[in-house]
PDB file of C-alpha atoms in Angstrom:
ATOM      1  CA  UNK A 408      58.573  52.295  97.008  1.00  0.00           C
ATOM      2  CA  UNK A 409      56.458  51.107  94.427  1.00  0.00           C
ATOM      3  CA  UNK A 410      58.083  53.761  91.587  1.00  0.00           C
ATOM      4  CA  UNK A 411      57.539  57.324  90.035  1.00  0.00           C
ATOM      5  CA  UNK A 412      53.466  56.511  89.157  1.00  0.00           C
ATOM      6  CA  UNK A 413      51.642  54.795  91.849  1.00  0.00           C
ATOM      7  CA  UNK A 414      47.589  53.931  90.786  1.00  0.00           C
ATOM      8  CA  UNK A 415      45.762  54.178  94.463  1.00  0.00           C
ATOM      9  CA  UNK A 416      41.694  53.306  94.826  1.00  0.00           C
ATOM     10  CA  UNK A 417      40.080  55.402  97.236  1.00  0.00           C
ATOM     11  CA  UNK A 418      36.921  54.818  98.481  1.00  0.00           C
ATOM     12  CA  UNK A 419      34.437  57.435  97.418  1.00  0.00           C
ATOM     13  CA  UNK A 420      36.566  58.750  94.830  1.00  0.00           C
ATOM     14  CA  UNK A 421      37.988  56.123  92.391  1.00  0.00           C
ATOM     15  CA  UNK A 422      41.369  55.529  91.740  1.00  0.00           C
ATOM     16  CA  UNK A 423      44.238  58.407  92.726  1.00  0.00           C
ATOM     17  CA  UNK A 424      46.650  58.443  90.988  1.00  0.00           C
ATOM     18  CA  UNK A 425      50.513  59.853  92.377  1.00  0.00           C
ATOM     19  CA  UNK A 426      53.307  60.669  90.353  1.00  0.00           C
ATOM     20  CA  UNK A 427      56.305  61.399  92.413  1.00  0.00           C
ATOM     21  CA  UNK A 428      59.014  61.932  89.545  1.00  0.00           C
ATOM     22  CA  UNK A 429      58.947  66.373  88.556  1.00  0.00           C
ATOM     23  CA  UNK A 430      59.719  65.698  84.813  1.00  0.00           C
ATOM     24  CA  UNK A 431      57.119  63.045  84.796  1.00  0.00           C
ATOM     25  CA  UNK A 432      54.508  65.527  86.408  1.00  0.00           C
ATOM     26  CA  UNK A 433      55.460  68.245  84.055  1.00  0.00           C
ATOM     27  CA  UNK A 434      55.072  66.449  81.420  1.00  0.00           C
ATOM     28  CA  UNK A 435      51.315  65.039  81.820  1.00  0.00           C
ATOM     29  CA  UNK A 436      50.749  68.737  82.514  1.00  0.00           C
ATOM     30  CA  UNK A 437      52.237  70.425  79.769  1.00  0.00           C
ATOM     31  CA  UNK A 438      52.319  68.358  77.108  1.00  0.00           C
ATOM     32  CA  UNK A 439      50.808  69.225  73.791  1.00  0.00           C
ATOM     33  CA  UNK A 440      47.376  67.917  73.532  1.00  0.00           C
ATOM     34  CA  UNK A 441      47.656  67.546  69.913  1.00  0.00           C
ATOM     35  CA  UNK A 442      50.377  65.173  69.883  1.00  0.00           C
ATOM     36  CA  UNK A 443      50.079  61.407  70.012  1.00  0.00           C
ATOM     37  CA  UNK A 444      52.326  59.915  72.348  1.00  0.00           C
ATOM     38  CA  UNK A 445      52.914  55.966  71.924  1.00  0.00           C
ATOM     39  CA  UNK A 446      55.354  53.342  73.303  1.00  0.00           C
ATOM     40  CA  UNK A 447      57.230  54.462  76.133  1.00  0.00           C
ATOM     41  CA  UNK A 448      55.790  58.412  76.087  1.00  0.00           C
ATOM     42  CA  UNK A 449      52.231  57.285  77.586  1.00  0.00           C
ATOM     43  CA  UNK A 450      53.777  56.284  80.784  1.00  0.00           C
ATOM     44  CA  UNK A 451      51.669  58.901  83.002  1.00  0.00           C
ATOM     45  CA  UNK A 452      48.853  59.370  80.974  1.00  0.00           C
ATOM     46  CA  UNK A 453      47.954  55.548  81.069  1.00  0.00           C
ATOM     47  CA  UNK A 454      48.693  55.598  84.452  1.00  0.00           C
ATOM     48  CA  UNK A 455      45.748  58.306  84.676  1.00  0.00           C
ATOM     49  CA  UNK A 456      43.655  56.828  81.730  1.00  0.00           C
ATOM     50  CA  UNK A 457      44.575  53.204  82.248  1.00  0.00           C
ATOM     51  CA  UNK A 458      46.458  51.026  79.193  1.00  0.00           C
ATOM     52  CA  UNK A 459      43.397  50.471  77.044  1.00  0.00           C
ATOM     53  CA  UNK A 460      42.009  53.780  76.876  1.00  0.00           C
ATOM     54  CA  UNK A 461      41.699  55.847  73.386  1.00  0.00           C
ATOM     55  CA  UNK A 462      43.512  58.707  75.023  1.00  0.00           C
ATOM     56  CA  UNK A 463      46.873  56.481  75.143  1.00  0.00           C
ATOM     57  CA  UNK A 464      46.600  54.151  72.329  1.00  0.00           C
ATOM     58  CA  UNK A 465      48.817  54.915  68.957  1.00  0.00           C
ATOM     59  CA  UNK A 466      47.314  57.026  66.537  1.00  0.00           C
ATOM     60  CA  UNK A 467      45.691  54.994  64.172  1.00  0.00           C
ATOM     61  CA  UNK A 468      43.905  53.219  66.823  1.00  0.00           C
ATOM     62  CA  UNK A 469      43.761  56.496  68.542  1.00  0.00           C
ATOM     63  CA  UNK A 470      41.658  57.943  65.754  1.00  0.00           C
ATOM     64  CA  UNK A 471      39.522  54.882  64.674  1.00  0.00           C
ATOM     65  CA  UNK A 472      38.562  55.035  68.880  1.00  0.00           C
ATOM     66  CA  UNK A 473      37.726  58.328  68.242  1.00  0.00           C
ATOM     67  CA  UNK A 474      35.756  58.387  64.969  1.00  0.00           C
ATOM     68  CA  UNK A 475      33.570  55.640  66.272  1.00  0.00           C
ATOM     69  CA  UNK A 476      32.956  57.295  69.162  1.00  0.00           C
ATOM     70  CA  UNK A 477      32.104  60.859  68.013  1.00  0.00           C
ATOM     71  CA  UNK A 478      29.514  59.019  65.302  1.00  0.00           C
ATOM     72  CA  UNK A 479      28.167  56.958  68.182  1.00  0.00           C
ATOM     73  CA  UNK A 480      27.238  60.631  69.932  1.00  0.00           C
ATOM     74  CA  UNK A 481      26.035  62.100  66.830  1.00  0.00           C
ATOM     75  CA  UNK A 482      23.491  59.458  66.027  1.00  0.00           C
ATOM     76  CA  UNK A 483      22.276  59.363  69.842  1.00  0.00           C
ATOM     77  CA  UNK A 484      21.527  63.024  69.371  1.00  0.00           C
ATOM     78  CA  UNK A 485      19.992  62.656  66.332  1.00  0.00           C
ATOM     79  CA  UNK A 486      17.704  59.888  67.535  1.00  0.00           C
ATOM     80  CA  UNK A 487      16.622  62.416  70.300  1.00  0.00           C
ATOM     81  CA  UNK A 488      16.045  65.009  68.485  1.00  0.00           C
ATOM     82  CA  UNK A 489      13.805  62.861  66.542  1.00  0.00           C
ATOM     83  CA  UNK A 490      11.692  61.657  69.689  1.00  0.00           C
ATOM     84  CA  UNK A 491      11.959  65.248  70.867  1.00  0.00           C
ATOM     85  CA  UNK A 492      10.544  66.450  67.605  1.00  0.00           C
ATOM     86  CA  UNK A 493       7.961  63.883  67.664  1.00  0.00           C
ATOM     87  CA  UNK A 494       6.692  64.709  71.036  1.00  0.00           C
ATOM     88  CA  UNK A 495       6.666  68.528  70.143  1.00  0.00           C
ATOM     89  CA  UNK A 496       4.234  67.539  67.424  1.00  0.00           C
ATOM     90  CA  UNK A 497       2.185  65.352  69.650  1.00  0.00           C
ATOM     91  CA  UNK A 498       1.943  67.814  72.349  1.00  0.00           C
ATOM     92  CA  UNK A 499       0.523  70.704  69.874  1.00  0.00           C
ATOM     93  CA  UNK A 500      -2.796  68.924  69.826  1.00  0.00           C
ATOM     94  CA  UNK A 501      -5.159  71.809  71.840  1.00  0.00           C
ATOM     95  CA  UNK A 502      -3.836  71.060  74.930  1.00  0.00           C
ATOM     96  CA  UNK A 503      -3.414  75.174  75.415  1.00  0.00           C
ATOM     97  CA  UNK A 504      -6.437  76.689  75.886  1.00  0.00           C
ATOM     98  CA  UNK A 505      -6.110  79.921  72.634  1.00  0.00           C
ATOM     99  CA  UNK A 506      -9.386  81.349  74.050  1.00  0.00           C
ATOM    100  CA  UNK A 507      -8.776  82.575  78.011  1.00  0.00           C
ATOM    101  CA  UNK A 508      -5.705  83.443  79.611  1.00  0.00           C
ATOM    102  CA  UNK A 509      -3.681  80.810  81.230  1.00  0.00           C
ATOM    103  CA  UNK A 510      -0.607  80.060  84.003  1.00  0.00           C
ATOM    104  CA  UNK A 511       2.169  79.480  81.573  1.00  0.00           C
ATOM    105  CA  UNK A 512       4.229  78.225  84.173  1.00  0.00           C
ATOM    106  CA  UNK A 513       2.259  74.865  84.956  1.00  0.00           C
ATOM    107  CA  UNK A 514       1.166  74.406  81.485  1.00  0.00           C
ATOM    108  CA  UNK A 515       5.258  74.705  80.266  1.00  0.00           C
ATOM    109  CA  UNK A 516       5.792  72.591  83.289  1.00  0.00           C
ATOM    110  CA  UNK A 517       3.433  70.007  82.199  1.00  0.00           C
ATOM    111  CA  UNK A 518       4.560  69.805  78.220  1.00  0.00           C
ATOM    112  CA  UNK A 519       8.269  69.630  79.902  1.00  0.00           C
ATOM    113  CA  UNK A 520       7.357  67.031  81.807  1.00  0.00           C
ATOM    114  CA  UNK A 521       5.248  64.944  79.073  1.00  0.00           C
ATOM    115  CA  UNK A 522       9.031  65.459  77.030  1.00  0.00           C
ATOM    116  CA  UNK A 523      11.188  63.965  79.826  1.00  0.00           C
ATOM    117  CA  UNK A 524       8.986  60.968  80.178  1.00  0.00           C
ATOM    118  CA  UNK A 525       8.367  60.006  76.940  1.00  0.00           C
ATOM    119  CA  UNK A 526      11.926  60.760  75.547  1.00  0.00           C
ATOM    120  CA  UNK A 527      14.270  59.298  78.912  1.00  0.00           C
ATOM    121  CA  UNK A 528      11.592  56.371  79.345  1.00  0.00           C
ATOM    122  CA  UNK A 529      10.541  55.557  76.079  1.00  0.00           C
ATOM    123  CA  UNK A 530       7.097  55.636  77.446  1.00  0.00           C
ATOM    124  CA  UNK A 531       3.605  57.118  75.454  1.00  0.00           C
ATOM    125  CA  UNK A 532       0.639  54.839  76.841  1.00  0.00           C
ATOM    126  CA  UNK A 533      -1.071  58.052  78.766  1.00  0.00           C
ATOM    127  CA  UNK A 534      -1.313  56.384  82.161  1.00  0.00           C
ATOM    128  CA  UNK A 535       2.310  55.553  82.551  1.00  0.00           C
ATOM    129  CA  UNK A 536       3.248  59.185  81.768  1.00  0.00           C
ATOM    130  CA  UNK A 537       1.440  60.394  84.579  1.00  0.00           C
ATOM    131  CA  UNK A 538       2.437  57.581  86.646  1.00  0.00           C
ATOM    132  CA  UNK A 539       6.086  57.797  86.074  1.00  0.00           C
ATOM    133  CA  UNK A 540       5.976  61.967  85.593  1.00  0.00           C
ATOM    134  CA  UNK A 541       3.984  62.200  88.989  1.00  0.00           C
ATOM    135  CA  UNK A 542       7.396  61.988  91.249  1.00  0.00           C
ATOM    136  CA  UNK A 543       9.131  64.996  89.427  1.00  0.00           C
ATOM    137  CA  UNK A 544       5.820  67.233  89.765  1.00  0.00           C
ATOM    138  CA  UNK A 545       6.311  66.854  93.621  1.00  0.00           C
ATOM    139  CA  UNK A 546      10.126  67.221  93.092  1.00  0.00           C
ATOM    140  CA  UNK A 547       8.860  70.507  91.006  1.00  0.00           C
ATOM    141  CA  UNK A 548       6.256  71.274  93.700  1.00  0.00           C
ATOM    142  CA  UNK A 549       8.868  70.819  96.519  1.00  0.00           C
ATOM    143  CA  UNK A 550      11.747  73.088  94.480  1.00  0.00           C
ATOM    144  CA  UNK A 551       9.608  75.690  93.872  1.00  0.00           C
ATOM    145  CA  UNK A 552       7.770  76.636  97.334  1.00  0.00           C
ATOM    146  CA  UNK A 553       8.630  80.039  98.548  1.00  0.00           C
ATOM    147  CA  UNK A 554      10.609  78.379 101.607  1.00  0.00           C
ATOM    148  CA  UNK A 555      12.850  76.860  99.300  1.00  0.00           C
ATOM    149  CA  UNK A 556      13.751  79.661  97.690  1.00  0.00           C
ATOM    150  CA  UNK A 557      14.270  81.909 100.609  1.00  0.00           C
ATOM    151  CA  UNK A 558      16.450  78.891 102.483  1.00  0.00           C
ATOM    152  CA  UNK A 559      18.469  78.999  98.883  1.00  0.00           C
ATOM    153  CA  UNK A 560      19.109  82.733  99.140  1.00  0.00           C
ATOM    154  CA  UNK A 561      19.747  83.059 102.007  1.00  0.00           C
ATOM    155  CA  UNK A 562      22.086  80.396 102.662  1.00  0.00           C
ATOM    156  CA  UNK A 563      23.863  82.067  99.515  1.00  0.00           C
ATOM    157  CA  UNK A 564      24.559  85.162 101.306  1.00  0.00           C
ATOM    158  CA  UNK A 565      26.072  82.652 104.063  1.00  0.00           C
ATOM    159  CA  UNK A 566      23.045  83.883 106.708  1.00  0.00           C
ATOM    160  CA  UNK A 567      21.154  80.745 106.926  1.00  0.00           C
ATOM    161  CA  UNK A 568      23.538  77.575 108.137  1.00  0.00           C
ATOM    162  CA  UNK A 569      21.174  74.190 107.492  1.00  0.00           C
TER     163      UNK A 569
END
């Protein structure tokens, strides 16, 4: 027996963890998110989280790990919706035709796609967007034929098996 919290890998999954002990379980389940556990109280948690993880640590640490990390997110959403800002502007250059009706669809599809390249691969050289944006148009073209979305309903009504 290797003792009340056991850390297993598992192929396919990551690391499972066990914990045999009732008042050990019971209290990773219930206890009080709010509170900071340190010392001996982070038994099962860093058992889950593993020893160095911000979830475990004391609470000044605890909340340095976590200020760093919440300004870390903001300023990578900031950043993007910079790009995304940018590329808004550069795509309102009378690409939409204002004088004859148009498919909205392909021309939403299009601008949507322009975004994702330019914003996920950093890319604005013309020629590399529609090299790198011409695999998720067939992906688009492929999600969107009618077969595809009569396989997808009716294998959600449980009628169609593959």
């Amino acid at each position: 027996m290797y003792g009340p919290i056991v850390s297993v890998p598992v192929f396919g999954f990551g690391n499972l963890v066990l914990v045999s002990e009732p008042g050990l379980v019971k209290q990773v389940l219930t206890e009080n998110p709010q509170v900071l556990l340190g010392g001996e109280g982070v038994g099962p948690a860093a058992a889950i989280y593993g020893h160095d993880s911000m979830f475990v640590q004391e609470e000044p640490e605890h909340l340095r790990r976590a200020t760093v990390a919440h300004l870390t997110a903001a300023r990578r959403r900031a950043a993007l919706l910079r790009s995304d800002h940018r590329v808004r502007h550069a795509m309102s250059d009378g690409r939409l035709p204002t004088d004859r009706p148009f498919q909205l669809l392909y021309a939403a599809r299009a601008m949507t796609l322009d975004v994702i390249v330019r914003v996920i691969f950093g890319v604005n050289d013309p020629g590399d967007i529609q090299r790198l944006g011409h695999p998720f148009e067939e992906l688009l073209d492929l999600g969107l034929t009618e077969e595809t979305t009569m396989r997808y309903a009716l294998r959600r009504f449980g009628t169609l098996r593959w």
